[in-house]
PDB file of C-alpha atoms and ligand atoms in Angstrom:
ATOM      1  CA  THR A   1     -13.299   0.485 -35.282  1.00 73.00           C
ATOM      2  CA  ASP A   2     -15.955  -2.302 -35.442  1.00 89.00           C
ATOM      3  CA  GLN A   3     -13.345  -4.935 -35.241  1.00 94.00           C
ATOM      4  CA  THR A   4     -11.930  -3.619 -32.026  1.00 94.00           C
ATOM      5  CA  ALA A   5     -15.396  -3.466 -30.556  1.00 94.00           C
ATOM      6  CA  LEU A   6     -15.995  -7.098 -31.570  1.00 95.00           C
ATOM      7  CA  LEU A   7     -12.698  -8.191 -30.089  1.00 96.00           C
ATOM      8  CA  ARG A   8     -13.544  -6.491 -26.794  1.00 97.00           C
ATOM      9  CA  LEU A   9     -17.019  -7.932 -26.699  1.00 96.00           C
ATOM     10  CA  LYS A  10     -15.405 -11.439 -27.148  1.00 96.00           C
ATOM     11  CA  LEU A  11     -12.893 -10.717 -24.369  1.00 96.00           C
ATOM     12  CA  GLU A  12     -15.735  -9.188 -22.104  1.00 97.00           C
ATOM     13  CA  ILE A  13     -13.625  -5.928 -21.985  1.00 97.00           C
ATOM     14  CA  SER A  14     -15.434  -2.649 -21.655  1.00 96.00           C
ATOM     15  CA  VAL A  15     -13.738   0.656 -21.823  1.00 97.00           C
ATOM     16  CA  LYS A  16     -14.577   4.238 -20.926  1.00 95.00           C
ATOM     17  CA  GLY A  17     -12.215   6.972 -22.064  1.00 90.00           C
ATOM     18  CA  PRO A  18     -11.217   9.162 -24.952  1.00 83.00           C
ATOM     19  CA  PHE A  19      -8.815   6.876 -26.616  1.00 86.00           C
ATOM     20  CA  ILE A  20      -7.874   3.340 -25.408  1.00 95.00           C
ATOM     21  CA  PRO A  21      -5.639   1.328 -27.749  1.00 96.00           C
ATOM     22  CA  VAL A  22      -6.661  -1.945 -29.351  1.00 96.00           C
ATOM     23  CA  PRO A  23      -6.034  -5.001 -27.084  1.00 97.00           C
ATOM     24  CA  ILE A  24      -2.809  -6.912 -27.867  1.00 97.00           C
ATOM     25  CA  LEU A  25      -3.127 -10.543 -28.527  1.00 97.00           C
ATOM     26  CA  SER A  26       0.383 -11.572 -27.692  1.00 98.00           C
ATOM     27  CA  PHE A  27       3.092 -10.155 -25.410  1.00 98.00           C
ATOM     28  CA  ALA A  28       5.409  -9.951 -28.424  1.00 97.00           C
ATOM     29  CA  SER A  29       3.109  -7.477 -30.062  1.00 95.00           C
ATOM     30  CA  CYS A  30       3.788  -4.800 -27.509  1.00 91.00           C
ATOM     31  CA  ASN A  31       6.817  -2.555 -27.685  1.00 92.00           C
ATOM     32  CA  VAL A  32       8.820  -3.807 -24.681  1.00 96.00           C
ATOM     33  CA  PRO A  33      12.457  -4.843 -24.304  1.00 96.00           C
ATOM     34  CA  GLN A  34      13.407  -8.234 -25.712  1.00 97.00           C
ATOM     35  CA  LYS A  35      14.705  -9.322 -22.258  1.00 97.00           C
ATOM     36  CA  LEU A  36      11.389  -8.601 -20.689  1.00 98.00           C
ATOM     37  CA  LEU A  37       9.684 -10.855 -23.322  1.00 98.00           C
ATOM     38  CA  GLN A  38      12.195 -13.559 -22.344  1.00 98.00           C
ATOM     39  CA  ASN A  39      11.436 -13.091 -18.716  1.00 98.00           C
ATOM     40  CA  ILE A  40       7.613 -13.362 -19.415  1.00 98.00           C
ATOM     41  CA  GLU A  41       8.155 -16.493 -21.402  1.00 98.00           C
ATOM     42  CA  ALA A  42      10.359 -17.911 -18.586  1.00 98.00           C
ATOM     43  CA  ALA A  43       7.524 -17.201 -16.125  1.00 97.00           C
ATOM     44  CA  GLY A  44       5.372 -19.500 -18.173  1.00 97.00           C
ATOM     45  CA  TYR A  45       3.059 -16.774 -19.402  1.00 98.00           C
ATOM     46  CA  GLU A  46       2.209 -17.936 -23.004  1.00 97.00           C
ATOM     47  CA  MET A  47      -0.609 -15.483 -23.710  1.00 97.00           C
ATOM     48  CA  PRO A  48      -1.680 -12.273 -22.004  1.00 98.00           C
ATOM     49  CA  THR A  49      -4.922 -12.622 -19.958  1.00 98.00           C
ATOM     50  CA  PRO A  50      -7.865 -10.298 -21.075  1.00 98.00           C
ATOM     51  CA  VAL A  51      -6.945  -7.669 -18.503  1.00 98.00           C
ATOM     52  CA  GLN A  52      -3.324  -7.675 -19.666  1.00 98.00           C
ATOM     53  CA  MET A  53      -4.432  -7.531 -23.395  1.00 98.00           C
ATOM     54  CA  GLN A  54      -6.113  -4.225 -22.732  1.00 98.00           C
ATOM     55  CA  ALA A  55      -4.325  -2.621 -19.680  1.00 98.00           C
ATOM     56  CA  ILE A  56      -0.692  -3.176 -20.939  1.00 98.00           C
ATOM     57  CA  PRO A  57      -0.931  -1.303 -24.232  1.00 98.00           C
ATOM     58  CA  ALA A  58      -2.855   1.480 -22.582  1.00 98.00           C
ATOM     59  CA  ALA A  59      -0.378   1.812 -19.793  1.00 98.00           C
ATOM     60  CA  LEU A  60       2.518   1.650 -22.221  1.00 98.00           C
ATOM     61  CA  ILE A  61       1.412   4.778 -23.903  1.00 97.00           C
ATOM     62  CA  GLY A  62       1.215   6.580 -20.588  1.00 97.00           C
ATOM     63  CA  GLN A  63      -2.577   6.489 -19.917  1.00 97.00           C
ATOM     64  CA  SER A  64      -3.893   6.577 -16.386  1.00 98.00           C
ATOM     65  CA  LEU A  65      -6.274   3.668 -15.735  1.00 98.00           C
ATOM     66  CA  LEU A  66      -8.930   2.416 -13.363  1.00 98.00           C
ATOM     67  CA  VAL A  67      -9.165  -1.242 -13.986  1.00 98.00           C
ATOM     68  CA  SER A  68     -11.481  -3.929 -12.587  1.00 98.00           C
ATOM     69  CA  ALA A  69     -10.945  -7.640 -13.274  1.00 98.00           C
ATOM     70  CA  GLU A  70     -11.589 -10.680 -11.177  1.00 97.00           C
ATOM     71  CA  THR A  71      -9.168 -12.140  -8.658  1.00 97.00           C
ATOM     72  CA  GLY A  72      -6.640 -14.367 -10.316  1.00 97.00           C
ATOM     73  CA  SER A  73      -6.872 -12.632 -13.641  1.00 98.00           C
ATOM     74  CA  GLY A  74      -3.209 -11.402 -13.759  1.00 98.00           C
ATOM     75  CA  LYS A  75      -3.665  -7.774 -12.687  1.00 98.00           C
ATOM     76  CA  THR A  76      -0.190  -7.719 -11.085  1.00 98.00           C
ATOM     77  CA  ALA A  77       1.685  -8.401 -14.424  1.00 98.00           C
ATOM     78  CA  SER A  78      -0.663  -6.018 -16.220  1.00 98.00           C
ATOM     79  CA  TYR A  79       1.060  -3.126 -14.307  1.00 98.00           C
ATOM     80  CA  LEU A  80       4.467  -4.730 -13.806  1.00 98.00           C
ATOM     81  CA  VAL A  81       5.124  -5.326 -17.462  1.00 98.00           C
ATOM     82  CA  PRO A  82       4.720  -1.524 -18.275  1.00 98.00           C
ATOM     83  CA  ILE A  83       6.662  -0.573 -15.217  1.00 98.00           C
ATOM     84  CA  VAL A  84       9.609  -2.883 -15.969  1.00 98.00           C
ATOM     85  CA  SER A  85       9.516  -1.737 -19.560  1.00 98.00           C
ATOM     86  CA  TYR A  86       9.504   1.874 -18.591  1.00 97.00           C
ATOM     87  CA  CYS A  87      12.440   1.438 -16.138  1.00 94.00           C
ATOM     88  CA  ALA A  88      14.528  -0.531 -18.561  1.00 93.00           C
ATOM     89  CA  LYS A  89      14.009   2.091 -21.333  1.00 91.00           C
ATOM     90  CA  PHE A  90      14.650   4.991 -19.026  1.00 86.00           C
ATOM     91  CA  SER A  91      17.971   3.649 -17.797  1.00 80.00           C
ATOM     92  CA  HIS A  92      18.947   2.724 -21.382  1.00 73.00           C
ATOM     93  CA  GLN A  93      18.395   6.473 -22.297  1.00 73.00           C
ATOM     94  CA  GLN A  94      20.318   7.615 -19.324  1.00 67.00           C
ATOM     95  CA  PHE A  95      23.235   5.269 -20.061  1.00 61.00           C
ATOM     96  CA  SER A  96      23.200   4.306 -16.429  1.00 62.00           C
ATOM     97  CA  ASN A  97      21.051   2.627 -13.925  1.00 57.00           C
ATOM     98  CA  PRO A  98      18.388   4.795 -12.455  1.00 58.00           C
ATOM     99  CA  LYS A  99      19.315   6.343  -9.205  1.00 78.00           C
ATOM    100  CA  LYS A 100      16.016   7.828  -8.436  1.00 89.00           C
ATOM    101  CA  PRO A 101      12.863   5.864  -8.057  1.00 95.00           C
ATOM    102  CA  LEU A 102      10.715   5.823 -11.245  1.00 96.00           C
ATOM    103  CA  ALA A 103       7.712   3.869 -10.099  1.00 98.00           C
ATOM    104  CA  MET A 104       5.820   3.145  -6.837  1.00 98.00           C
ATOM    105  CA  VAL A 105       3.313   0.405  -6.090  1.00 98.00           C
ATOM    106  CA  LEU A 106       1.085   0.761  -3.104  1.00 98.00           C
ATOM    107  CA  THR A 107      -0.922  -2.164  -1.662  1.00 98.00           C
ATOM    108  CA  PRO A 108      -2.805  -2.600   1.638  1.00 97.00           C
ATOM    109  CA  THR A 109      -0.769  -5.408   3.101  1.00 97.00           C
ATOM    110  CA  ARG A 110       2.813  -6.458   3.674  1.00 97.00           C
ATOM    111  CA  GLU A 111       2.034  -9.871   2.209  1.00 98.00           C
ATOM    112  CA  LEU A 112       0.754  -8.397  -1.006  1.00 98.00           C
ATOM    113  CA  CYS A 113       3.759  -6.165  -1.335  1.00 98.00           C
ATOM    114  CA  ILE A 114       6.119  -9.036  -0.844  1.00 98.00           C
ATOM    115  CA  GLN A 115       4.313 -10.953  -3.675  1.00 98.00           C
ATOM    116  CA  VAL A 116       4.395  -7.854  -5.951  1.00 98.00           C
ATOM    117  CA  GLU A 117       8.101  -7.321  -5.364  1.00 98.00           C
ATOM    118  CA  GLU A 118       8.803 -11.020  -6.058  1.00 98.00           C
ATOM    119  CA  GLN A 119       7.027 -10.814  -9.402  1.00 98.00           C
ATOM    120  CA  ALA A 120       8.785  -7.558 -10.293  1.00 98.00           C
ATOM    121  CA  LYS A 121      12.101  -9.276  -9.642  1.00 98.00           C
ATOM    122  CA  LEU A 122      11.128 -12.107 -11.925  1.00 98.00           C
ATOM    123  CA  LEU A 123       9.970  -9.844 -14.700  1.00 98.00           C
ATOM    124  CA  GLY A 124      12.917  -7.550 -14.243  1.00 97.00           C
ATOM    125  CA  ARG A 125      15.675 -10.372 -14.199  1.00 97.00           C
ATOM    126  CA  GLY A 126      18.728  -9.076 -16.040  1.00 96.00           C
ATOM    127  CA  LEU A 127      17.312  -5.634 -16.413  1.00 95.00           C
ATOM    128  CA  PRO A 128      18.346  -2.607 -14.272  1.00 90.00           C
ATOM    129  CA  ILE A 129      15.290  -2.660 -11.949  1.00 93.00           C
ATOM    130  CA  LYS A 130      16.316  -2.548  -8.456  1.00 95.00           C
ATOM    131  CA  THR A 131      13.397  -2.697  -6.063  1.00 97.00           C
ATOM    132  CA  ALA A 132      12.774  -1.675  -2.388  1.00 97.00           C
ATOM    133  CA  LEU A 133      10.153  -3.179  -0.162  1.00 98.00           C
ATOM    134  CA  VAL A 134       8.864  -0.562   2.321  1.00 98.00           C
ATOM    135  CA  VAL A 135       6.539  -2.459   4.769  1.00 97.00           C
ATOM    136  CA  GLY A 136       6.010  -2.818   8.471  1.00 95.00           C
ATOM    137  CA  GLY A 137       7.745  -5.658  10.291  1.00 92.00           C
ATOM    138  CA  ASP A 138      11.196  -4.985   8.788  1.00 90.00           C
ATOM    139  CA  ALA A 139      13.844  -2.458   9.944  1.00 94.00           C
ATOM    140  CA  MET A 140      13.082   0.961   8.615  1.00 94.00           C
ATOM    141  CA  ALA A 141      16.776   1.841   8.538  1.00 95.00           C
ATOM    142  CA  ARG A 142      17.446  -0.925   6.039  1.00 96.00           C
ATOM    143  CA  GLN A 143      14.577   0.125   3.795  1.00 96.00           C
ATOM    144  CA  LEU A 144      15.909   3.719   3.872  1.00 96.00           C
ATOM    145  CA  HIS A 145      19.365   2.604   3.063  1.00 95.00           C
ATOM    146  CA  ARG A 146      18.094   0.502   0.138  1.00 95.00           C
ATOM    147  CA  ILE A 147      16.290   3.454  -1.321  1.00 95.00           C
ATOM    148  CA  GLN A 148      19.223   5.719  -0.837  1.00 93.00           C
ATOM    149  CA  GLU A 149      21.413   3.239  -2.748  1.00 92.00           C
ATOM    150  CA  GLY A 150      19.227   3.869  -5.719  1.00 92.00           C
ATOM    151  CA  VAL A 151      16.170   1.815  -6.622  1.00 95.00           C
ATOM    152  CA  ALA A 152      13.818   2.078  -9.646  1.00 95.00           C
ATOM    153  CA  LEU A 153      10.678   0.643  -8.047  1.00 97.00           C
ATOM    154  CA  ILE A 154       9.365   1.082  -4.470  1.00 98.00           C
ATOM    155  CA  VAL A 155       6.672  -1.422  -3.335  1.00 98.00           C
ATOM    156  CA  GLY A 156       5.096  -0.487  -0.013  1.00 98.00           C
ATOM    157  CA  THR A 157       2.093  -0.064   2.250  1.00 98.00           C
ATOM    158  CA  PRO A 158       0.847   3.521   2.791  1.00 97.00           C
ATOM    159  CA  GLY A 159       1.485   3.537   6.641  1.00 96.00           C
ATOM    160  CA  ARG A 160       5.138   2.494   6.476  1.00 97.00           C
ATOM    161  CA  LEU A 161       5.899   4.823   3.476  1.00 97.00           C
ATOM    162  CA  ILE A 162       4.478   7.850   5.316  1.00 96.00           C
ATOM    163  CA  ASP A 163       6.445   6.859   8.451  1.00 96.00           C
ATOM    164  CA  LEU A 164       9.592   6.858   6.206  1.00 96.00           C
ATOM    165  CA  LEU A 165       8.712  10.068   4.301  1.00 94.00           C
ATOM    166  CA  THR A 166       7.935  12.129   7.371  1.00 93.00           C
ATOM    167  CA  LYS A 167      11.268  11.129   9.107  1.00 93.00           C
ATOM    168  CA  HIS A 168      13.587  11.270   6.096  1.00 93.00           C
ATOM    169  CA  ASP A 169      14.044  13.377   3.088  1.00 91.00           C
ATOM    170  CA  ILE A 170      13.327  11.089   0.052  1.00 92.00           C
ATOM    171  CA  GLU A 171      13.197  12.454  -3.451  1.00 89.00           C
ATOM    172  CA  LEU A 172       9.916  11.311  -5.047  1.00 94.00           C
ATOM    173  CA  ASP A 173       9.813  13.850  -7.985  1.00 93.00           C
ATOM    174  CA  SER A 174      11.242  11.217 -10.356  1.00 94.00           C
ATOM    175  CA  ILE A 175       8.291   8.811  -9.856  1.00 97.00           C
ATOM    176  CA  SER A 176       6.379   8.678 -13.108  1.00 97.00           C
ATOM    177  CA  ILE A 177       4.118   5.742 -12.390  1.00 98.00           C
ATOM    178  CA  LEU A 178       1.967   5.215  -9.328  1.00 98.00           C
ATOM    179  CA  VAL A 179       0.047   2.038  -8.887  1.00 98.00           C
ATOM    180  CA  LEU A 180      -2.703   1.542  -6.341  1.00 98.00           C
ATOM    181  CA  ASP A 181      -3.385  -2.100  -6.134  1.00 98.00           C
ATOM    182  CA  GLU A 182      -6.596  -3.271  -4.386  1.00 97.00           C
ATOM    183  CA  VAL A 183      -7.757   0.210  -5.050  1.00 97.00           C
ATOM    184  CA  ASP A 184     -11.264  -0.420  -3.561  1.00 95.00           C
ATOM    185  CA  CYS A 185      -9.503  -0.813  -0.215  1.00 95.00           C
ATOM    186  CA  MET A 186      -6.865   1.858  -0.809  1.00 96.00           C
ATOM    187  CA  LEU A 187      -9.380   4.673  -1.479  1.00 95.00           C
ATOM    188  CA  GLN A 188     -11.782   3.873   1.304  1.00 88.00           C
ATOM    189  CA  ARG A 189     -11.591   4.859   5.020  1.00 84.00           C
ATOM    190  CA  GLY A 190      -8.461   4.041   6.686  1.00 85.00           C
ATOM    191  CA  PHE A 191      -6.172   4.262   3.760  1.00 94.00           C
ATOM    192  CA  HIS A 192      -7.710   7.058   1.784  1.00 95.00           C
ATOM    193  CA  GLU A 193      -5.980   9.999   3.598  1.00 95.00           C
ATOM    194  CA  GLN A 194      -2.553   8.323   3.635  1.00 97.00           C
ATOM    195  CA  VAL A 195      -2.743   7.437  -0.097  1.00 97.00           C
ATOM    196  CA  LEU A 196      -3.631  11.098  -0.901  1.00 97.00           C
ATOM    197  CA  GLN A 197      -0.779  12.289   1.234  1.00 96.00           C
ATOM    198  CA  ILE A 198       1.668  10.188  -0.739  1.00 97.00           C
ATOM    199  CA  PHE A 199      -0.051  11.097  -4.019  1.00 97.00           C
ATOM    200  CA  ARG A 200       0.395  14.813  -3.191  1.00 95.00           C
ATOM    201  CA  ALA A 201       4.080  14.230  -2.578  1.00 95.00           C
ATOM    202  CA  LEU A 202       4.448  13.113  -6.318  1.00 97.00           C
ATOM    203  CA  SER A 203       4.500  15.225  -9.314  1.00 93.00           C
ATOM    204  CA  HIS A 204       1.716  14.229 -11.721  1.00 94.00           C
ATOM    205  CA  PRO A 205       2.503  10.597 -12.229  1.00 97.00           C
ATOM    206  CA  GLN A 206       0.608   8.237 -14.454  1.00 98.00           C
ATOM    207  CA  VAL A 207      -1.747   6.505 -12.119  1.00 98.00           C
ATOM    208  CA  LEU A 208      -2.726   2.871 -12.542  1.00 98.00           C
ATOM    209  CA  MET A 209      -5.493   1.557 -10.178  1.00 98.00           C
ATOM    210  CA  TYR A 210      -6.622  -2.050  -9.978  1.00 98.00           C
ATOM    211  CA  SER A 211      -9.213  -3.993  -8.150  1.00 97.00           C
ATOM    212  CA  ALA A 212     -11.573  -6.970  -8.530  1.00 97.00           C
ATOM    213  CA  THR A 213     -14.569  -4.629  -8.079  1.00 94.00           C
ATOM    214  CA  ILE A 214     -14.808  -0.789  -8.220  1.00 93.00           C
ATOM    215  CA  PRO A 215     -17.564   0.678  -6.095  1.00 94.00           C
ATOM    216  CA  LYS A 216     -19.042   3.880  -7.532  1.00 94.00           C
ATOM    217  CA  GLU A 217     -17.616   5.853  -4.575  1.00 94.00           C
ATOM    218  CA  VAL A 218     -14.103   4.736  -5.449  1.00 95.00           C
ATOM    219  CA  GLU A 219     -14.660   5.625  -9.184  1.00 95.00           C
ATOM    220  CA  LYS A 220     -15.657   9.085  -7.955  1.00 95.00           C
ATOM    221  CA  ILE A 221     -12.558   9.572  -5.795  1.00 95.00           C
ATOM    222  CA  ALA A 222     -10.307   8.214  -8.580  1.00 96.00           C
ATOM    223  CA  ARG A 223     -11.763  10.857 -11.016  1.00 96.00           C
ATOM    224  CA  LEU A 224     -11.045  13.516  -8.543  1.00 95.00           C
ATOM    225  CA  MET A 225      -7.473  12.493  -8.322  1.00 95.00           C
ATOM    226  CA  VAL A 226      -6.908  12.032 -11.934  1.00 96.00           C
ATOM    227  CA  LYS A 227      -9.179  13.932 -14.218  1.00 91.00           C
ATOM    228  CA  ASP A 228      -8.366  12.130 -17.534  1.00 91.00           C
ATOM    229  CA  ILE A 229      -8.564   8.629 -15.998  1.00 96.00           C
ATOM    230  CA  ASN A 230      -9.672   5.744 -18.390  1.00 97.00           C
ATOM    231  CA  ILE A 231     -11.752   2.977 -17.097  1.00 97.00           C
ATOM    232  CA  VAL A 232     -11.362  -0.591 -18.163  1.00 98.00           C
ATOM    233  CA  SER A 233     -13.582  -3.465 -16.840  1.00 97.00           C
ATOM    234  CA  VAL A 234     -13.020  -7.047 -17.593  1.00 98.00           C
ATOM    235  CA  GLY A 235     -15.722  -9.633 -17.132  1.00 95.00           C
ATOM    236  CA  ARG A 236     -19.380  -8.838 -16.437  1.00 77.00           C
ATOM    237  CA  PRO A 237     -19.655  -5.946 -14.039  1.00 62.00           C
ATOM    238  CA  ASN A 238     -20.621  -6.476 -10.456  1.00 50.00           C
ATOM    239  CA  LYS A 239     -21.181 -10.201 -10.623  1.00 42.00           C
TER     240      LYS A 239
HETATM  241  P1  ADP B   1      -4.898 -10.804  -9.525  1.00 85.31           P
HETATM  242  O1  ADP B   1      -4.055  -9.735  -9.009  1.00 85.31           O
HETATM  243  O2  ADP B   1      -5.662 -10.355 -10.739  1.00 85.31           O
HETATM  244  O3  ADP B   1      -5.692 -11.418  -8.542  1.00 85.31           O
HETATM  245  P2  ADP B   1      -2.371 -12.108 -10.008  1.00 85.31           P
HETATM  246  O4  ADP B   1      -1.693 -10.987 -10.719  1.00 85.31           O
HETATM  247  O5  ADP B   1      -1.999 -12.385  -8.599  1.00 85.31           O
HETATM  248  O6  ADP B   1      -3.946 -11.867 -10.095  1.00 85.31           O
HETATM  249  O7  ADP B   1      -2.184 -13.464 -10.941  1.00 85.31           O
HETATM  250  C1  ADP B   1      -2.724 -14.703 -10.638  1.00 85.31           C
HETATM  251  C2  ADP B   1      -1.791 -15.800 -11.100  1.00 85.31           C
HETATM  252  O8  ADP B   1      -1.699 -15.820 -12.525  1.00 85.31           O
HETATM  253  C3  ADP B   1      -0.342 -15.648 -10.661  1.00 85.31           C
HETATM  254  O9  ADP B   1       0.132 -16.859 -10.192  1.00 85.31           O
HETATM  255  C4  ADP B   1       0.331 -15.177 -11.951  1.00 85.31           C
HETATM  256  O10 ADP B   1       1.685 -15.583 -11.961  1.00 85.31           O
HETATM  257  C5  ADP B   1      -0.479 -15.852 -13.000  1.00 85.31           C
HETATM  258  N1  ADP B   1      -0.462 -15.250 -14.387  1.00 85.31           N
HETATM  259  C6  ADP B   1      -0.517 -13.868 -14.560  1.00 85.31           C
HETATM  260  N2  ADP B   1      -0.520 -13.516 -15.856  1.00 85.31           N
HETATM  261  C7  ADP B   1      -0.483 -14.744 -16.505  1.00 85.31           C
HETATM  262  C8  ADP B   1      -0.435 -15.183 -17.956  1.00 85.31           C
HETATM  263  N3  ADP B   1      -0.463 -14.250 -18.866  1.00 85.31           N
HETATM  264  N4  ADP B   1      -0.407 -16.526 -18.169  1.00 85.31           N
HETATM  265  C9  ADP B   1      -0.453 -17.310 -17.227  1.00 85.31           C
HETATM  266  N5  ADP B   1      -0.401 -17.091 -15.908  1.00 85.31           N
HETATM  267  C10 ADP B   1      -0.523 -15.762 -15.539  1.00 85.31           C
HETATM  268 MG1   MG B   2      -3.842  -8.569  -7.245  1.00 85.31          MG
END
C-alpha cells in the first residue's frame, strides 16, 4: 500500500520482488519465540535497524533474499533472528532437540565465522540451538565430532567445509536455510565454485545473501542460483 511505500522511503529501503512483507517497527511485532525476544533485549537491541526491519519479516515467511546494507548496519542479526526462531520452533515441533543441521552460514573468513557463531550463541541462549564452527586452524576431527553430536547451525568457511564434506559423510538434506554473508566476495572468483559445490549438496534451502554492496555480476549469479530471489537494498545504492 501507499503507507508501506512511504515507510520504506523514510527508511531508505527499496525492494524488488513479487511480495515482500511490511517492515516491522519493533522486534516484538514479529512472530518469534519469547525467549529470543528476551535475548535480543539482553543484547541491548532496543529497536531493529532498517535492514532488520525489512529482512527479518521476509526471511521469517521463508523468502529467499539478496540484501545490501552498509557495514555496521546489523546484517548479522537480520539473518540470525530468523534462523534462531526457525530452529527453536522446529525443535519444539519435534519435541526434541534437532539432531540434524537446520541452517548453515558461510562467510569468507575464520574471524567472521567466529563472530557470527558468538552472536548466534547470544541470541540462542536458553534455546536448543547448538552450533558448530567449521573453519581452518582448528582440528577437523573435533569439528566433525561436534556435527555428529547433533547441531542445529553450522557456521563455516567454504574451503574447510568442502574438506570436511569430501572426507566424511555428513547429512545436509535437513538444512532449510543457507546464508551467504559477504556475498559479493562469496560469489566471485576464488569462492564461487566452492560455494556452488556446497549449494548443490543441499536440497532447495531458503537462501539469504548479504553484503554492503551487490555488484551487478553478483546479482546475476544470485538469480541463477535462486530464481525467485527478492532484492532488498537499504540506503542509497552504490554510494
Ligand atoms: P554488518 O554485518 O551489517 O556490518 P553487524 O551485524 O556486524 O553489521 O552489526 C554491527 C553492530 O551492531 C554489532 O555490534 C551488533 O551487535 C550491533 N547491532 C545489531 N543490531 C542492532 C540493533 N538492532 N540495535 C543495536 N545494535 C545492533
Ligand atoms: Mg556483516
